[in-house]
Coordinates of N, CA and C in Angstrom, one line a residue:
M6 N -1.2 -8.9 -6.2 CA -2.1 -7.8 -5.9 C -1.3 -6.8 -5.0
L7 N -1.1 -7.1 -3.8 CA -0.4 -6.3 -2.9 C 1.1 -6.7 -2.9
D8 N 1.8 -6.3 -4.0 CA 3.1 -6.7 -4.2 C 4.1 -5.7 -3.6
R9 N 5.4 -5.9 -3.8 CA 6.4 -5.0 -3.3 C 6.3 -3.7 -4.0
Q10 N 5.9 -3.6 -5.2 CA 5.8 -2.4 -6.0 C 4.7 -1.5 -5.3
F11 N 3.6 -2.1 -5.0 CA 2.5 -1.4 -4.3 C 3.0 -0.8 -3.0
W12 N 3.7 -1.6 -2.2 CA 4.2 -1.2 -0.9 C 5.2 -0.1 -1.0
N13 N 6.1 -0.2 -2.0 CA 7.2 0.8 -2.3 C 6.6 2.1 -2.6
K14 N 5.4 2.1 -3.2 CA 4.7 3.4 -3.6 C 3.9 3.9 -2.4
T15 N 3.3 3.0 -1.6 CA 2.4 3.4 -0.6 C 3.0 3.8 0.7
A16 N 4.1 3.1 1.1 CA 4.7 3.3 2.4 C 5.2 4.7 2.6
P17 N 5.9 5.3 1.6 CA 6.4 6.7 1.8 C 5.2 7.7 1.9
K18 N 4.1 7.4 1.2 CA 3.0 8.3 1.3 C 2.4 8.3 2.7
V19 N 2.3 7.0 3.3 CA 1.8 6.9 4.7 C 2.7 7.6 5.7
R20 N 4.0 7.4 5.5 CA 5.0 8.1 6.4 C 4.8 9.6 6.3
N21 N 4.6 10.1 5.1 CA 4.5 11.6 5.0 C 3.2 12.1 5.6
K22 N 2.1 11.3 5.4 CA 0.8 11.7 6.0 C 0.9 11.6 7.6
Y23 N 1.6 10.6 8.1 CA 1.8 10.5 9.5 C 2.6 11.7 10.1
R24 N 3.7 12.1 9.4 CA 4.5 13.2 9.8 C 3.7 14.5 9.8
E25 N 2.8 14.7 8.8 CA 2.0 15.9 8.7 C 1.0 15.9 9.8
H26 N 0.4 14.8 10.1 CA -0.6 14.7 11.2 C 0.0 15.0 12.5
I27 N 1.1 14.3 12.9 CA 1.7 14.4 14.2 C 2.4 15.7 14.4
F28 N 3.3 16.0 13.5 CA 4.2 17.2 13.6 C 3.6 18.4 12.9
G29 N 3.0 18.3 11.8 CA 2.5 19.5 11.1 C 1.2 20.0 11.7
K30 N 0.2 19.1 12.0 CA -1.1 19.5 12.6 C -1.1 19.5 14.1
A31 N 0.0 19.0 14.7 CA 0.2 18.9 16.1 C -1.0 18.2 16.8
K32 N -1.3 17.0 16.2 CA -2.3 16.1 16.8 C -1.6 14.8 17.2
D33 N -2.1 14.2 18.3 CA -1.6 12.9 18.7 C -2.1 11.8 17.9
V34 N -1.8 10.6 18.2 CA -2.1 9.4 17.4 C -3.7 9.2 17.5
H35 N -4.3 9.8 18.5 CA -5.8 9.6 18.6 C -6.5 10.7 18.0
G36 N -5.8 11.7 17.3 CA -6.5 12.8 16.6 C -6.8 14.0 17.5
K37 N -6.3 14.0 18.7 CA -6.6 15.1 19.6 C -5.4 16.0 19.6
P38 N -5.6 17.4 19.7 CA -4.5 18.3 19.7 C -3.6 18.0 20.9
F39 N -2.3 18.2 20.8 CA -1.4 18.0 21.9 C -1.7 19.0 23.0
K40 N -1.6 18.6 24.2 CA -1.8 19.6 25.3 C -0.7 20.6 25.4
S41 N -0.9 21.7 26.1 CA 0.1 22.7 26.2 C 1.3 22.3 27.0
Y42 N 2.4 22.9 26.7 CA 3.6 22.6 27.4 C 3.6 23.3 28.8
S43 N 4.5 22.9 29.7 CA 4.6 23.6 31.0 C 4.9 25.1 30.7
Q44 N 4.6 25.9 31.6 CA 4.7 27.4 31.4 C 6.2 27.7 31.0
D45 N 7.2 27.2 31.7 CA 8.6 27.6 31.5 C 9.1 27.0 30.1
Y46 N 8.8 25.8 29.8 CA 9.2 25.2 28.6 C 8.5 25.9 27.4
G47 N 7.2 26.1 27.5 CA 6.5 26.8 26.5 C 7.1 28.1 26.1
K48 N 7.4 28.9 27.2 CA 8.0 30.2 27.0 C 9.3 30.1 26.3
A49 N 10.1 29.1 26.7 CA 11.5 28.9 26.1 C 11.3 28.5 24.6
K50 N 10.4 27.6 24.4 CA 10.2 27.1 23.0 C 9.7 28.3 22.1
R51 N 8.8 29.1 22.6 CA 8.2 30.2 21.8 C 9.3 31.2 21.5
S52 N 10.3 31.3 22.4 CA 11.4 32.3 22.2 C 12.2 32.0 20.9
G53 N 12.3 30.7 20.6 CA 13.0 30.3 19.4 C 14.5 30.3 19.6
K54 N 15.0 30.4 20.8 CA 16.4 30.5 21.1 C 17.0 29.3 21.7
L55 N 16.3 28.2 21.8 CA 16.9 27.0 22.3 C 17.9 26.4 21.3
K56 N 18.8 25.6 21.8 CA 19.9 25.1 21.0 C 19.4 24.2 19.9
R57 N 19.8 24.4 18.7 CA 19.4 23.7 17.5 C 17.9 23.7 17.2
Q58 N 17.2 24.6 17.7 CA 15.7 24.7 17.6 C 15.3 24.9 16.1
A59 N 14.3 24.1 15.7 CA 13.6 24.3 14.4 C 12.6 25.5 14.6
T60 N 12.9 26.6 14.2 CA 12.1 27.8 14.5 C 10.7 27.7 13.8
K61 N 10.5 26.9 12.8 CA 9.2 26.6 12.2 C 8.2 26.1 13.3
Y62 N 8.7 25.4 14.3 CA 7.8 24.8 15.3 C 7.8 25.6 16.6
A63 N 8.3 26.8 16.6 CA 8.4 27.5 17.9 C 7.1 27.8 18.5
N64 N 6.1 28.0 17.7 CA 4.7 28.4 18.3 C 3.8 27.2 18.2
S65 N 4.3 26.0 17.9 CA 3.5 24.8 17.8 C 3.5 24.0 19.1
K66 N 2.4 23.3 19.3 CA 2.4 22.3 20.4 C 2.9 20.9 20.0
A67 N 3.3 20.8 18.8 CA 3.8 19.6 18.3 C 5.1 19.2 19.0
P68 N 5.4 17.9 19.2 CA 6.6 17.5 19.9 C 7.8 17.6 19.0
V69 N 8.1 18.8 18.6 CA 9.3 19.1 17.7 C 10.1 20.2 18.4
L70 N 11.4 19.9 18.6 CA 12.3 21.0 19.0 C 13.3 21.2 17.9
T71 N 14.1 20.1 17.7 CA 15.1 20.2 16.6 C 14.7 19.6 15.3
G72 N 13.7 18.8 15.4 CA 13.2 18.1 14.1 C 13.8 16.7 14.0
D73 N 14.7 16.3 14.9 CA 15.4 15.0 14.8 C 14.4 13.8 14.9
T74 N 13.5 13.9 15.9 CA 12.5 12.8 16.1 C 11.6 12.7 14.8
M75 N 11.2 13.8 14.3 CA 10.4 13.8 13.1 C 11.1 13.2 11.9
R76 N 12.3 13.6 11.7 CA 13.1 13.1 10.5 C 13.5 11.6 10.7
D77 N 13.6 11.2 12.0 CA 14.0 9.8 12.3 C 12.8 8.8 12.0
F78 N 11.6 9.3 11.9 CA 10.5 8.5 11.6 C 10.5 8.1 10.1
K79 N 10.7 6.9 9.8 CA 10.9 6.5 8.4 C 10.4 5.1 8.2
V80 N 10.4 4.7 6.9 CA 10.0 3.4 6.5 C 11.2 2.5 6.8
L81 N 11.0 1.5 7.6 CA 12.1 0.6 8.0 C 12.3 -0.6 7.2
N82 N 11.1 -1.2 6.7 CA 11.2 -2.4 6.0 C 10.0 -2.5 5.1
I83 N 10.2 -3.0 3.9 CA 9.1 -3.3 2.9 C 9.3 -4.7 2.5
G84 N 8.2 -5.5 2.6 CA 8.2 -6.9 2.1 C 6.7 -7.2 1.7
H85 N 6.1 -8.0 2.5 CA 4.7 -8.3 2.3 C 3.8 -7.3 3.0
G86 N 4.3 -6.2 3.2 CA 3.7 -5.1 3.9 C 4.9 -4.1 4.1
F87 N 4.7 -3.2 5.1 CA 5.8 -2.3 5.4 C 5.8 -2.0 6.9
K88 N 6.9 -1.5 7.4 CA 7.1 -1.2 8.8 C 7.6 0.2 8.9
L89 N 7.0 1.0 9.8 CA 7.4 2.3 10.0 C 7.9 2.4 11.5
G90 N 8.8 3.4 11.7 CA 9.2 3.5 13.1 C 10.4 4.5 13.2
W91 N 11.0 4.5 14.4 CA 12.1 5.3 14.7 C 13.3 4.4 14.9
T92 N 14.4 4.8 14.2 CA 15.7 4.0 14.3 C 16.5 4.4 15.5
S93 N 16.5 5.7 15.9 CA 17.3 6.2 16.9 C 16.6 6.9 18.1
F94 N 15.4 7.3 17.8 CA 14.7 8.2 18.8 C 13.5 7.4 19.5
G95 N 13.5 6.1 19.6 CA 12.5 5.4 20.2 C 12.3 5.7 21.7
G96 N 13.5 6.0 22.3 CA 13.4 6.4 23.7 C 12.7 7.7 23.9
T97 N 12.9 8.6 23.0 CA 12.2 9.9 23.0 C 10.7 9.7 22.9
V98 N 10.3 8.8 22.0 CA 8.9 8.5 21.8 C 8.3 8.0 23.1
Q99 N 9.0 7.1 23.7 CA 8.5 6.5 25.0 C 8.4 7.6 26.1
R100 N 9.4 8.5 26.1 CA 9.4 9.6 27.1 C 8.2 10.5 26.9
L101 N 8.0 10.8 25.6 CA 6.8 11.6 25.2 C 5.5 11.0 25.6
E102 N 5.4 9.7 25.5 CA 4.2 8.9 25.8 C 3.9 9.0 27.3
K103 N 5.0 8.9 28.1 CA 4.8 9.1 29.6 C 4.3 10.5 30.0
M104 N 4.6 11.4 29.1 CA 4.2 12.8 29.4 C 2.8 13.1 28.8
G105 N 2.2 12.0 28.2 CA 0.8 12.2 27.7 C 0.8 12.7 26.2
R106 N 2.0 12.6 25.6 CA 2.1 13.0 24.1 C 2.3 11.7 23.3
E107 N 1.2 11.0 23.0 CA 1.3 9.7 22.3 C 1.5 9.9 20.8
L108 N 2.6 9.4 20.3 CA 2.9 9.5 18.9 C 2.5 8.2 18.2
S109 N 2.5 7.1 19.0 CA 2.1 5.8 18.5 C 1.9 4.8 19.7
T110 N 0.9 4.0 19.7 CA 0.7 3.0 20.8 C 0.5 1.7 20.2
S111 N 0.5 0.6 21.0 CA 0.3 -0.7 20.5 C -1.2 -0.8 20.1
R112 N -2.1 -0.1 20.7 CA -3.5 -0.2 20.4 C -3.9 0.7 19.2
Q113 N -3.1 1.8 19.0 CA -3.3 2.8 18.0 C -2.0 3.1 17.3
P114 N -1.5 2.2 16.4 CA -0.2 2.5 15.8 C -0.1 3.7 14.9
L115 N -1.2 4.0 14.2 CA -1.3 5.1 13.3 C -2.6 5.8 13.6
P116 N -2.7 7.1 13.3 CA -4.0 7.8 13.4 C -5.1 7.2 12.5
E117 N -6.3 7.3 13.0 CA -7.4 6.7 12.3 C -7.5 7.1 10.9
N118 N -7.3 8.4 10.6 CA -7.5 8.9 9.2 C -6.4 8.3 8.3
I119 N -5.2 8.0 8.8 CA -4.2 7.4 8.0 C -4.5 5.9 7.8
L120 N -5.1 5.3 8.8 CA -5.5 3.9 8.6 C -6.6 3.8 7.5
D121 N -7.5 4.8 7.5 CA -8.5 4.8 6.5 C -7.9 5.0 5.1
Y122 N -7.0 5.9 5.0 CA -6.3 6.1 3.8 C -5.6 4.8 3.3
L123 N -4.9 4.1 4.1 CA -4.3 2.9 3.8 C -5.3 1.9 3.3
D124 N -6.4 1.8 4.1 CA -7.4 0.8 3.7 C -8.0 1.1 2.3
K125 N -8.2 2.4 2.0 CA -8.7 2.7 0.7 C -7.7 2.4 -0.4
Q126 N -6.4 2.6 -0.2 CA -5.4 2.3 -1.2 C -5.3 0.8 -1.4
I127 N -5.4 0.0 -0.4 CA -5.4 -1.4 -0.5 C -6.6 -1.9 -1.3
D128 N -7.8 -1.4 -0.9 CA -9.1 -1.7 -1.6 C -9.0 -1.4 -3.1
K129 N -8.5 -0.2 -3.4 CA -8.4 0.3 -4.8 C -7.5 -0.6 -5.6
N130 N -6.3 -1.0 -4.9 CA -5.4 -1.8 -5.6 C -5.9 -3.2 -5.9
I131 N -6.6 -3.8 -4.9 CA -7.2 -5.1 -5.1 C -8.2 -5.1 -6.2
K132 N -9.1 -4.1 -6.2 CA -10.1 -4.0 -7.2 C -9.5 -3.9 -8.6
K133 N -8.5 -3.1 -8.7 CA -7.8 -2.9 -9.9 C -7.2 -4.2 -10.4
A134 N -6.6 -5.0 -9.5 CA -5.9 -6.2 -9.9 C -7.0 -7.3 -10.3
L135 N -8.1 -7.3 -9.7 CA -9.2 -8.3 -10.0 C -9.9 -7.9 -11.3
G136 N -9.9 -6.7 -11.7 CA -10.6 -6.2 -12.9 C -12.1 -6.2 -12.6
K137 N -12.9 -5.9 -13.7 CA -14.3 -5.9 -13.5 C -14.8 -7.3 -13.2
S138 N -15.9 -7.3 -12.4 CA -16.4 -8.6 -12.1 C -17.2 -9.1 -13.3
K139 N -17.1 -10.4 -13.5 CA -17.7 -11.0 -14.7 C -18.6 -12.2 -14.2
T140 N -19.7 -12.3 -14.8 CA -20.6 -13.4 -14.5 C -20.4 -14.5 -15.5
V141 N -20.2 -15.7 -15.0 CA -19.9 -16.8 -15.9 C -21.2 -17.7 -15.8
H142 N -21.8 -18.0 -17.0 CA -22.9 -18.9 -17.0 C -22.5 -20.3 -17.5
L143 N -22.8 -21.3 -16.8 CA -22.5 -22.7 -17.2 C -23.7 -23.4 -17.6
K144 N -23.7 -24.1 -18.7 CA -24.8 -25.0 -19.1 C -24.6 -26.4 -18.5
I145 N -25.6 -26.9 -17.9 CA -25.5 -28.2 -17.4 C -26.3 -29.2 -18.1

């Protein structure tokens, strides 16, 4: 039912939805918009002149300056499920968490809407694998 083929298809979709939620919509893992930056940093980021800055995010409250942290979030492992995470920028994620910008926590690893999406995909796949329910009548 939930075989490697299912996870190979589903994991990248979940990763993309996560990236869009956190970095595109600028919402934390709890679904709340990120708080404003400090006045000085916000001004510098909006100027678009910081080193290696991704100008697409200059006016966003999303935790993106260069885009490295966003691109580093990837599917790490697929087996009887899948694992998402950062291979190089885990320290940045922890630093952001200390600043109140939670990208993922042990209590809330993914945003609720993405967990709902994953739940629906799993449910749909299981129902598809089981087929239509059939009633079996036995004569005794």
